[in-house]
Amino acid sequence: MSSTTADRPTTLPTLTAKDLKTDQEVRWCPGCGDYAILAAVQGFLPELGVPREKMVVISGIGCSSRFPYYLNTYGMHSIHGRAPAIATGLATSRPDLMVWVVTGDGDALSIGGNHLIHTLRRNVNLTILLFNNRIYGLTKGQYSPTSEVGKITKSTPMGSVDQPFNPVSLALGAEATFVARALDSDRQGLTEVLRAAAAHQGSSLVEIYQNCNIYNDGAFEVLKDPATRDAHLVRLVAGEPIRLGAEGERGLVWRRGHLEGLDAASVPVEDLVVHDPYDPDPTTAFALSRLTDPSMAYVPVGVFRDVDRPTYDRQVSAQLEQASAQAGPGDLDALLAGGDTWSL
Amino acid sequence: MGKPVHQLDRVVIRFAGDSGDGMQLAGDRFTSETAVFGNDLSTLPSFPAEIRAPAGTLPGVSSFQLHFADHDILTPGDAPDVLVVMNPAALRANLADLPRGGRLIVNIDEFTPRALAKVGYLEDPLADPMLTSYHVHQIPLTSLTKRALDGFPVSKKDADRAKNMFTLGLLSWLYSRPTESTLAYLESRFASRPEIMKANVAAFEAGWSFGETTEDFAVSYQVHPAPLPSGTYRRITGNTALAYGLVAASVRSGLPLFLGSYPITPASDILHELARAKRFGVYTFQAEDEIAGIGAALGASFGGALGVTTTSGPGVALKSETIGLAVALELPLVICDVQRGGPSTGLPTKTEQADLLQAMFGRNGEAPVPIVAPRSPADCFDVALEAVRIATTYRTPVILLSDGYLANGSEPWRIPASADLPDLRVAFATRPNHVGPDGQESFWPYLRDPETLARPWAVPGTPGLEHRIGGLEKADGIGTISYDPANHEHMVRTRAAKVAGIAASIPALEVDDPDGGASLLVLSWGSTYGPVAAATRRVRDAGGRVAHAHLRHLNPFPVNTGEVLAGYRRVLVPEMNTGQLALLVRARYLVDTVSYTKIAGVPFQVAELTHVISDNLGELPG
């Protein structure tokens, strides 16, 4: 998502992170991963050079959805799961705005799953930040659609039996044109992904692994602990071979229709899968998204997919313009008097 | 040829056949001819929910009724004077509605033993001596059409399908209708398939000639034009009028119209009509579901568009949470509910007025929403403008209650000049509206207009007015989240007062009480206007004294409503539900109303209401 360059101010950006803070007291639990995401967003937005009155943040319900109150732009804290639908109406009718959706794993994938997939397939020009903590926080600790099988919570005392969603796989399956993943605590990686998402024209989905230190603490610890993270994180860099393992000792190779991690030294270099987020075919991106399951053995972070497809709002606007160009702008009197008429 | 022509003052015709027989089209074209001729008219199509129910079965019967007259009329007529049946199923489904002495035109080609058996006729109903009480015309409509098209380069199937045009031609002759509009229609409809166009025109003309020459019809009829107010007229259905009203509201407000909608019977035609209005800058968003439809409309409203969603009762149920959000956000939004029979999926193609209480109360919490309802197909235009006026002036969602009868019914409409339509221009907030103790200017999103209690509409893109709104309770004025008990109480009462205050901007309830001495008042709302007004006329013609008042605004009611009701010994409330307006009126005004209710999926009949009114009059002391 980005607003068109014509809307950008010609002067240098003058906003600072401080300008984007509101006077509202932030009410997330101390230690919540949401703080780090808020700081990264507030820190990064000024570099876009978009005036804050042109930015709108729409959220649903849940801890993450309090986000708009803490960002001094236009904002709406709406109802559970519906933020993508509301944002679709705004982004379609106001292509001059930069529209962000902030949502969580319950909001986006459970109650709002339908709106999420349809927004992605339409390629509405907006950026969706999906805070995934794999738990329901605001309702105090029930399992979510991204909780691992067997999750013991208040609502699943014997363990959950539902297969979870993989949000990146889901977004790719929903024809998303931009899909990325980042970690709340990785300020640099998160900022890079946000930058790429903001530059993308169309729907961008950014899954942000976010720690809920109250109900699901340490869910992503294996990706954060300096002792383990390098062995599990797979940093996706466009144009470079994808390497796995603490030392990058393994490379990814297609074998019998599957991506397999093999000792890089034993594989001809031309067989190594080179990351290409711009590939129109989502097959490799989807295969990469499956590396994560089920145990976070390998977790790719970065941009999975970033392809061009006409955005919904532009196509809709083009039809309005085309209709006017072909038959002239609407004439109300002519419309009302259309069809068979008679005079008395 | 010169057959004698008899004058009639009014005629009701019903075309009935299989869903595939083109009866809606035949009825529609006959109506257009009648409209162009200048009669007053009212129509009622009736079709199955199934697109193509099995051919020749009772569930597959589709019909179109038209009432036209040389004077102003209010309903599509209780019973047909002329019934056209294209097959045995149509006869079986409709014959009981034809009064003795009525005219029955039967396509005997379809009365085969197999077709008769399919609908349970053990013997040929056309041989039934009972039929002698009707004027029966047994005509081989299918084979006459095929013969007329002999030599035309069209398939057997296409020739067969043209029988509706043959029938239309015959009826057009019988009632001396002008044919130009039908010929023009066929030319444009089949412009890309000239052979089909020519065949249909030939079938139509053959039907006309058949009427002229056959000995079966000794006379033809004329119904003089009605003396309607001067002006330019067109025929319009409720759904088209509603769509045009929304376009007009967009033009007159200067706001782009954004329709978020999900297809649902009987509202989908509004979406179709608006999808063709792109030249007016109208956005139509066919959403993934009802909830996204209203969500997108609300998002567009936040951005300064005229957000509208169109649906039927089941869709309103799904939209309820978003309507509540719009109440909390205090943003303009119009929800058009084209009511149909319920509960649940109910009767998708049949009419009912049973969503009034859903509109009134169908949300969590105290969430008052203004409600308006059109009284006739053409009135949908004016009521759409009124809904937009209330929504934009008071920054509130508004529910417009149409119904299936209005949606698909049609009547002549005197076309207004756009310059005569209400001025709906809206002023967005452009500047901070609050100065703090430190002299610092800021924008308070919930600082209200003291008169309307409306909050400012500050659209994204306006520098300096950045603000956050949401479904959590707001502190009045500053608009930040507030869980303060006193503030919540204040906000609930303020939202209620804002909606109640709309009454100051609406006309007083008018009473039609020509003698001024009636002791019985009939109170109607929505589409029951026509049959109620027609029935009160009939009662008066017979010497009865009865008053009639009609509510266009259901929430809030006009300020004088209580006073009007208190002026009558008895208030009779006919409704196509189990008494929903009666419940509201009783609760609000402590008036012991008498309900007359019907939930049959069809509008009231004038004769039925005439009896009910007369019975009520009879129970009152003179």
XYZ file of C-alpha atoms in Angstrom, chain B:
622
model
C -62.985 -4.428 -39.613
C -64.773 -2.262 -37.097
C -65.813 -4.369 -34.155
C -67.726 -2.376 -31.557
C -65.647 -0.718 -28.805
C -67.034 -0.585 -25.273
C -65.938 1.859 -22.599
C -64.777 0.666 -19.193
C -63.630 2.736 -16.223
C -61.192 0.182 -14.848
C -59.789 -3.257 -15.634
C -57.665 -5.759 -13.719
C -55.737 -8.247 -15.843
C -53.660 -11.122 -14.556
C -51.187 -12.919 -16.800
C -50.298 -16.347 -15.395
C -48.097 -19.093 -16.741
C -45.040 -21.158 -16.155
C -41.891 -19.339 -14.971
C -40.471 -19.915 -18.433
C -43.506 -18.551 -20.290
C -42.445 -14.906 -20.120
C -45.483 -13.701 -18.194
C -43.522 -11.043 -16.288
C -42.325 -9.626 -19.594
C -45.800 -9.720 -21.154
C -47.246 -7.999 -18.076
C -44.476 -5.469 -18.024
C -44.934 -4.554 -21.681
C -48.709 -4.316 -21.342
C -48.126 -2.003 -18.378
C -45.812 0.201 -20.407
C -48.382 0.498 -23.160
C -50.997 1.358 -20.566
C -48.772 3.934 -18.910
C -47.989 5.622 -22.205
C -51.700 5.688 -22.944
C -52.212 7.722 -19.788
C -54.233 5.462 -17.508
C -53.521 5.422 -13.834
C -52.192 2.007 -12.960
C -50.765 -0.226 -10.278
C -49.052 -3.577 -10.737
C -48.263 -6.648 -8.652
C -45.917 -9.281 -9.994
C -45.801 -12.646 -8.239
C -43.103 -15.163 -8.968
C -41.640 -18.236 -7.343
C -38.392 -18.084 -5.351
C -37.036 -20.817 -7.598
C -35.551 -19.545 -10.849
C -36.962 -22.421 -12.904
C -39.178 -24.669 -10.848
C -40.033 -27.870 -12.761
C -42.018 -26.860 -15.845
C -45.766 -27.154 -15.624
C -45.938 -27.533 -11.842
C -47.826 -25.395 -9.347
C -44.634 -24.072 -7.692
C -43.476 -22.929 -11.108
C -46.409 -20.602 -11.715
C -45.510 -16.970 -12.226
C -48.040 -14.185 -12.565
C -48.337 -10.475 -13.149
C -51.402 -8.465 -12.212
C -52.165 -5.020 -13.544
C -54.937 -2.638 -12.552
C -55.555 0.325 -14.842
C -58.273 2.932 -14.828
C -59.576 6.238 -16.075
C -59.304 7.624 -12.502
C -56.680 7.523 -9.786
C -56.263 4.113 -8.195
C -54.337 2.960 -5.173
C -53.849 -0.798 -5.481
C -53.185 -3.482 -8.087
C -56.754 -4.692 -7.619
C -58.208 -7.405 -5.438
C -59.275 -9.803 -8.167
C -58.718 -9.979 -11.914
C -61.428 -9.168 -14.420
C -59.385 -11.016 -16.998
C -57.231 -14.040 -16.270
C -54.809 -15.279 -18.890
C -53.537 -18.799 -18.205
C -50.818 -20.351 -20.289
C -51.015 -23.869 -18.810
C -53.067 -26.065 -16.440
C -50.878 -25.172 -13.458
C -51.628 -21.485 -13.968
C -55.352 -22.274 -14.153
C -55.232 -24.349 -11.009
C -53.253 -21.715 -9.086
C -55.353 -18.727 -10.157
C -58.903 -19.713 -11.057
C -60.186 -19.306 -7.518
C -59.276 -15.601 -7.695
C -61.393 -14.969 -10.799
C -64.865 -13.740 -9.864
C -67.843 -15.322 -11.574
C -68.495 -13.524 -14.816
C -64.791 -12.838 -15.275
C -63.003 -13.408 -18.552
C -60.709 -16.416 -18.845
C -58.255 -16.721 -21.715
C -56.776 -20.206 -21.905
C -53.889 -21.500 -23.985
C -55.466 -24.876 -24.807
C -52.318 -26.154 -26.523
C -50.831 -26.844 -23.118
C -53.879 -28.683 -21.782
C -52.555 -32.137 -22.595
C -53.456 -35.172 -20.449
C -49.892 -35.263 -19.161
C -49.849 -31.574 -18.210
C -53.241 -31.932 -16.532
C -52.076 -34.937 -14.545
C -48.974 -33.071 -13.406
C -51.094 -30.659 -11.413
C -53.620 -33.224 -10.250
C -56.477 -32.604 -12.659
C -58.153 -35.977 -13.096
C -60.489 -34.613 -15.749
C -60.199 -31.755 -18.201
C -61.092 -28.661 -16.188
C -62.113 -26.894 -19.393
C -64.979 -29.376 -19.679
C -66.150 -28.559 -16.166
C -69.689 -27.099 -16.305
C -68.570 -24.675 -13.587
C -66.615 -22.846 -16.261
C -69.820 -21.684 -17.875
C -69.992 -18.964 -15.240
C -66.947 -17.328 -16.871
C -66.412 -15.887 -20.316
C -63.967 -18.520 -21.518
C -61.802 -18.088 -24.590
C -60.080 -21.345 -25.473
C -57.289 -20.353 -27.840
C -54.378 -22.430 -29.159
C -51.890 -19.664 -28.384
C -48.784 -21.824 -28.907
C -49.774 -23.280 -32.239
C -51.115 -19.952 -33.529
C -47.759 -18.389 -32.678
C -45.840 -21.172 -34.389
C -48.008 -20.863 -37.448
C -47.442 -17.117 -37.564
C -43.714 -17.730 -37.462
C -43.750 -20.387 -40.140
C -40.884 -19.573 -42.499
C -39.053 -17.374 -40.006
C -35.423 -18.408 -39.485
C -35.862 -19.185 -35.790
C -35.664 -22.423 -33.858
C -38.766 -24.303 -32.733
C -37.921 -23.303 -29.185
C -37.666 -19.611 -30.038
C -40.950 -19.768 -31.931
C -42.557 -21.426 -28.929
C -41.180 -18.760 -26.612
C -42.744 -15.974 -28.681
C -46.235 -17.063 -27.542
C -46.096 -14.457 -24.795
C -45.806 -11.756 -27.474
C -48.751 -13.262 -29.371
C -50.739 -13.149 -26.141
C -49.621 -9.605 -25.492
C -50.688 -8.618 -29.004
C -54.126 -10.124 -28.436
C -54.609 -8.347 -25.098
C -53.275 -5.109 -26.573
C -55.956 -5.296 -29.241
C -58.649 -6.232 -26.750
C -57.956 -3.111 -24.641
C -56.957 -0.759 -27.480
C -53.415 -0.257 -26.209
C -50.842 1.748 -28.212
C -48.196 -0.616 -29.561
C -45.258 1.705 -30.271
C -43.540 1.175 -26.935
C -43.611 -2.609 -27.271
C -42.253 -2.508 -30.817
C -39.513 -0.108 -29.716
C -38.725 -2.368 -26.796
C -38.400 -5.461 -28.967
C -36.165 -3.588 -31.388
C -33.761 -2.526 -28.682
C -33.977 -5.747 -26.639
C -33.061 -7.945 -29.598
C -30.965 -5.419 -31.509
C -28.100 -7.892 -31.756
C -30.376 -10.764 -32.882
C -32.563 -9.320 -35.650
C -34.134 -12.692 -36.527
C -35.446 -13.069 -32.952
C -36.614 -9.469 -32.956
C -38.520 -9.940 -36.200
C -40.118 -13.141 -34.948
C -41.300 -11.486 -31.730
C -42.679 -8.488 -33.611
C -44.479 -10.872 -35.987
C -45.929 -12.852 -33.084
C -47.092 -9.642 -31.412
C -48.740 -8.394 -34.596
C -50.286 -11.808 -35.242
C -51.855 -11.723 -31.796
C -53.334 -8.303 -32.521
C -54.683 -9.430 -35.897
C -56.100 -12.577 -34.344
C -58.143 -10.411 -31.984
C -59.389 -8.286 -34.844
C -60.473 -11.233 -36.979
C -61.533 -14.026 -34.649
C -65.185 -14.425 -33.921
C -64.269 -15.388 -30.410
C -64.054 -11.707 -29.414
C -67.090 -9.735 -30.473
C -66.050 -6.409 -28.984
C -62.938 -4.658 -27.796
C -62.615 -2.205 -24.920
C -61.301 1.187 -24.122
C -60.331 2.745 -20.825
C -59.899 6.484 -21.111
C -56.775 8.151 -19.751
C -56.970 9.235 -16.130
C -57.055 12.950 -15.260
C -53.754 13.001 -13.388
C -51.982 16.294 -12.535
C -50.173 17.678 -15.558
C -46.532 16.847 -15.991
C -44.267 14.296 -17.562
C -44.775 10.787 -16.256
C -43.042 7.476 -16.340
C -43.835 4.159 -14.794
C -41.567 3.202 -11.928
C -41.109 0.267 -9.557
C -40.268 0.750 -5.898
C -36.737 -0.596 -6.260
C -35.966 1.683 -9.207
C -37.483 4.668 -7.414
C -35.388 3.884 -4.346
C -32.215 3.635 -6.421
C -33.001 6.904 -8.199
C -33.769 8.571 -4.887
C -30.328 7.588 -3.638
C -28.648 8.918 -6.792
C -30.656 12.126 -6.463
C -29.602 12.415 -2.816
C -25.984 12.020 -3.870
C -26.341 14.764 -6.476
C -28.227 17.078 -4.127
C -25.831 16.525 -1.221
C -22.671 16.671 -3.294
C -21.521 13.469 -1.597
C -20.396 10.456 -3.613
C -22.786 7.546 -3.131
C -21.170 4.352 -1.859
C -23.416 1.293 -1.860
C -22.101 -1.752 -0.005
C -24.467 -4.639 -0.624
C -24.854 -8.391 -0.817
C -27.388 -9.842 -3.255
C -30.687 -10.743 -1.594
C -34.279 -11.009 -2.810
C -36.188 -8.692 -3.136
C -33.548 -5.940 -2.790
C -30.997 -6.931 -5.438
C -32.493 -4.759 -8.166
C -31.410 -1.662 -6.245
C -27.819 -2.896 -6.470
C -28.287 -3.610 -10.175
C -29.753 -0.180 -10.842
C -27.020 1.642 -8.929
C -24.309 -0.433 -10.617
C -25.425 1.259 -13.829
C -25.131 4.748 -12.302
C -21.334 4.954 -12.459
C -21.533 8.192 -14.450
C -22.848 9.773 -11.253
C -19.717 8.691 -9.401
C -21.717 5.967 -7.651
C -19.608 3.208 -6.115
C -21.286 -0.173 -5.890
C -19.427 -2.739 -3.833
C -20.788 -6.281 -4.011
C -19.438 -7.521 -0.721
C -18.551 -11.006 0.474
C -21.464 -10.939 2.912
C -24.094 -8.678 4.430
C -21.755 -7.597 7.194
C -19.033 -6.477 4.802
C -21.636 -4.638 2.750
C -22.637 -2.396 5.611
C -19.072 -2.271 6.976
C -17.727 -0.909 3.712
C -20.595 1.589 3.541
C -19.763 2.792 7.046
C -16.064 3.031 6.184
C -16.981 5.137 3.162
C -19.175 7.343 5.359
C -16.201 7.890 7.657
C -14.360 9.089 4.556
C -17.109 11.558 3.650
C -19.207 9.511 1.241
C -22.920 8.836 1.426
C -22.743 5.272 2.763
C -25.742 3.082 1.937
C -26.484 -0.609 2.281
C -29.464 -2.416 0.766
C -30.856 -5.713 1.974
C -33.867 -7.614 3.262
C -34.772 -8.747 6.769
C -32.254 -11.598 7.098
C -29.532 -9.186 6.029
C -30.556 -6.614 8.607
C -30.125 -9.301 11.259
C -26.533 -9.758 10.130
C -25.898 -6.026 9.943
C -27.215 -5.285 13.420
C -23.826 -5.022 15.111
C -22.570 -2.575 12.494
C -25.725 -0.487 12.795
C -24.947 -0.302 16.511
C -21.408 0.801 15.684
C -22.814 3.533 13.434
C -25.017 4.649 16.343
C -21.912 4.923 18.528
C -19.774 6.546 15.827
C -22.609 8.944 14.987
C -21.900 8.799 11.277
C -24.482 9.033 8.470
C -25.548 5.685 7.029
C -28.700 4.541 5.245
C -29.900 0.947 5.629
C -32.612 -0.005 3.137
C -34.576 -3.080 4.207
C -36.862 -4.410 1.473
C -38.937 -6.581 3.773
C -40.074 -10.081 2.865
C -41.880 -12.862 4.671
C -39.990 -14.228 7.700
C -38.733 -15.576 10.049
C -35.418 -16.875 8.753
C -35.373 -17.369 4.987
C -39.165 -17.300 5.102
C -40.857 -16.261 1.867
C -38.152 -14.563 -0.195
C -40.417 -13.354 -2.992
C -43.467 -12.506 -0.884
C -44.195 -9.316 0.988
C -44.519 -8.613 4.719
C -44.069 -5.711 7.155
C -42.619 -7.717 9.988
C -39.231 -6.000 10.368
C -40.544 -2.884 12.089
C -39.616 -4.076 15.549
C -36.291 -5.400 14.291
C -35.571 -1.937 12.906
C -36.713 -0.343 16.116
C -35.077 -2.618 18.670
C -32.878 -5.175 16.940
C -29.553 -4.151 18.460
C -27.683 -4.628 21.698
C -27.811 -1.769 24.171
C -29.789 1.433 23.842
C -29.290 2.054 20.135
C -32.046 4.281 18.744
C -32.270 4.487 14.965
C -34.645 6.680 12.942
C -37.042 4.731 10.703
C -38.855 5.879 7.565
C -41.133 3.900 5.259
C -42.411 4.615 1.733
C -46.112 4.162 1.045
C -46.076 3.385 -2.668
C -43.573 2.394 -5.354
C -43.011 6.000 -6.473
C -42.845 7.228 -2.886
C -39.645 5.175 -2.474
C -37.922 8.034 -4.339
C -38.969 10.723 -1.878
C -38.397 8.554 1.158
C -34.845 7.762 0.031
C -34.148 11.510 -0.050
C -35.725 11.880 3.378
C -33.608 9.052 4.813
C -30.479 10.758 3.516
C -31.590 14.108 4.914
C -32.008 12.634 8.374
C -28.772 10.618 8.197
C -26.603 13.533 7.128
C -28.267 16.212 9.247
C -28.261 14.182 12.440
C -25.168 12.020 11.758
C -26.988 8.803 12.390
C -27.825 5.522 10.717
C -31.355 5.547 9.304
C -33.417 2.478 8.415
C -35.714 2.683 5.399
C -38.404 -0.010 5.408
C -39.642 -0.856 1.932
C -41.173 -4.249 1.149
C -41.500 -6.797 -1.615
C -44.825 -5.385 -2.756
C -43.436 -1.882 -3.199
C -40.135 -3.149 -4.594
C -41.625 -4.969 -7.576
C -44.930 -3.143 -7.882
C -45.149 -0.151 -10.175
C -47.239 2.941 -10.763
C -47.061 6.140 -12.812
C -44.650 8.701 -11.400
C -44.695 12.373 -12.187
C -41.037 13.074 -12.864
C -39.705 15.847 -10.631
C -37.229 18.468 -11.795
C -33.927 17.950 -10.030
C -33.844 21.618 -9.027
C -37.064 21.125 -7.060
C -35.583 18.341 -4.924
C -34.448 19.104 -1.375
C -31.084 20.789 -0.919
C -29.055 18.217 1.019
C -25.676 19.947 1.060
C -23.513 19.046 4.013
C -20.749 21.020 5.688
C -17.745 19.000 6.818
C -15.732 20.242 9.771
C -12.718 22.173 8.564
C -11.327 23.796 11.694
C -10.592 22.961 15.308
C -13.682 23.536 17.423
C -12.258 23.733 20.906
C -9.820 25.988 22.706
C -8.162 24.558 25.778
C -7.362 26.510 28.949
C -3.849 26.980 27.570
C -5.261 28.654 24.458
C -4.357 25.609 22.377
C -6.865 24.802 19.630
C -7.988 21.240 19.184
C -10.703 19.185 17.545
C -13.351 17.521 19.682
C -15.196 14.932 17.582
C -18.203 14.739 19.908
C -18.812 18.451 20.404
C -22.436 18.756 19.332
C -24.565 21.166 17.383
C -26.827 22.536 20.138
C -29.918 22.342 17.938
C -29.616 18.950 16.266
C -27.192 17.383 18.786
C -25.261 16.167 15.724
C -21.512 15.853 16.085
C -19.114 17.304 13.499
C -18.286 15.228 10.416
C -14.540 15.612 10.017
C -13.249 13.522 7.169
C -9.761 12.031 6.913
C -7.498 14.259 4.878
C -8.486 17.369 6.822
C -5.317 18.692 8.469
C -5.461 19.335 12.182
C -8.675 17.371 12.795
C -7.077 13.941 13.231
C -9.185 12.010 15.695
C -10.070 8.484 16.704
C -13.575 7.121 17.041
C -14.847 3.677 17.888
C -17.443 1.452 19.435
C -16.292 2.030 23.003
C -18.269 4.641 24.927
C -16.998 8.157 24.364
C -16.709 11.122 26.661
C -19.183 13.618 25.230
C -17.386 16.503 23.590
C -13.758 15.426 23.618
C -14.604 11.945 22.319
C -11.975 9.959 24.226
C -12.798 6.541 25.687
C -14.805 6.886 28.860
C -16.137 4.300 31.295
C -17.455 7.010 33.575
C -20.967 6.074 34.801
C -22.380 9.588 34.597
C -20.968 10.082 31.106
C -22.496 6.827 29.878
C -25.881 7.822 31.247
C -25.495 11.212 29.590
C -24.438 9.692 26.256
C -27.281 7.140 26.157
C -29.812 9.865 26.850
C -28.147 12.260 24.419
C -28.249 9.744 21.564
C -31.921 9.111 22.354
C -32.643 12.847 22.519
C -30.908 13.371 19.196
C -33.142 10.817 17.472
C -36.259 12.055 19.267
C -35.373 15.582 18.186
C -35.692 14.645 14.539
C -39.451 14.994 15.084
C -38.976 18.769 15.031
C -37.912 18.524 11.390
C -40.711 16.330 10.059
C -44.243 17.289 9.028
C -47.157 16.797 11.376
C -49.252 13.668 10.916
C -52.038 14.516 8.486
C -55.485 13.060 8.859
C -57.745 12.374 5.932
C -61.123 12.987 7.571
C -63.269 14.825 5.024
C -66.310 15.179 7.273
C -64.317 15.845 10.395
C -66.777 13.846 12.379
C -65.422 10.326 12.190
C -65.041 8.340 15.362
C -62.892 5.643 13.757
C -59.330 6.340 12.638
C -57.459 3.853 10.478
C -53.706 4.173 11.041
C -51.409 2.704 8.416
C -47.707 2.655 7.584
C -45.649 1.528 4.635
C -47.229 -0.274 1.720
C -50.621 -0.761 3.364
C -51.325 2.865 2.437
C -52.879 1.910 -0.912
C -55.398 -0.697 0.240
C -56.259 1.278 3.384
C -56.871 4.501 1.459
C -58.896 2.634 -1.170
C -60.959 0.900 1.511
C -61.693 4.139 3.373
C -62.891 5.627 0.067
C -65.225 2.699 -0.449
C -66.584 2.967 3.062
C -67.238 6.659 2.550
C -68.881 6.003 -0.808
C -71.269 3.751 1.077
C -72.007 6.512 3.571
C -69.621 5.503 6.364
C -67.539 8.078 8.215
C -63.942 7.041 8.713
C -60.642 8.874 9.071
C -57.275 7.733 7.760
C -53.778 8.732 8.891
C -50.586 7.359 7.437
C -47.181 7.295 9.133
C -44.143 7.849 6.964
C -41.860 8.350 9.988
C -41.939 5.417 12.405
C -39.150 6.686 14.636
C -39.578 9.285 15.811
C -43.299 9.636 15.236
C -44.588 13.074 14.156
C -45.034 15.305 17.208
C -48.827 15.444 16.944
C -49.328 11.671 16.676
C -50.585 11.236 20.248
C -52.970 14.142 19.852
C -54.363 12.740 16.596
C -54.905 9.281 18.058
C -56.574 10.685 21.160
C -59.151 12.419 18.952
C -60.868 9.189 17.904
C -62.971 6.692 19.790
C -61.250 3.830 18.072
C -57.939 3.447 16.253
C -57.731 0.537 13.817
C -54.226 -0.532 12.740
C -54.081 -2.905 9.759
C -50.608 -4.413 9.302
C -48.949 -7.223 7.383
C -47.460 -8.580 10.608
C -48.920 -9.583 13.955
C -49.352 -6.055 15.246
C -45.965 -4.356 15.448
C -47.020 -0.745 14.914
C -49.960 -1.365 17.223
C -47.497 -2.463 19.919
C -45.415 0.699 19.501
C -48.441 2.983 19.473
C -49.990 1.321 22.513
C -46.729 1.559 24.447
C -46.048 5.122 23.472
C -49.487 6.691 23.607
C -51.526 4.341 25.822
C -54.095 4.097 23.048
C -56.111 0.891 22.992
C -55.681 0.265 19.296
C -57.496 -2.481 17.441
C -55.210 -4.575 15.273
C -56.157 -6.164 12.013
C -53.295 -8.318 10.865
C -52.485 -10.598 7.994
C -49.329 -12.560 7.300
C -50.119 -14.230 3.998
C -47.281 -12.875 1.900
C -49.682 -10.807 -0.176
C -51.006 -7.256 0.277
C -54.362 -6.571 1.854
C -57.342 -6.678 -0.439
C -59.469 -3.574 -0.559
C -62.677 -5.563 -0.114
C -61.265 -7.248 2.966
C -60.299 -3.947 4.584
C -63.610 -2.406 3.596
C -65.351 -5.165 5.571
C -63.033 -4.718 8.541
C -63.571 -0.970 8.625
C -67.329 -1.361 8.248
C -67.418 -3.956 11.018
C -65.501 -1.634 13.324
C -67.807 1.243 12.455
C -70.756 -0.954 13.256
C -69.405 -1.638 16.726
C -69.117 2.052 17.541
C -72.127 4.059 18.721
C -73.365 6.232 15.887
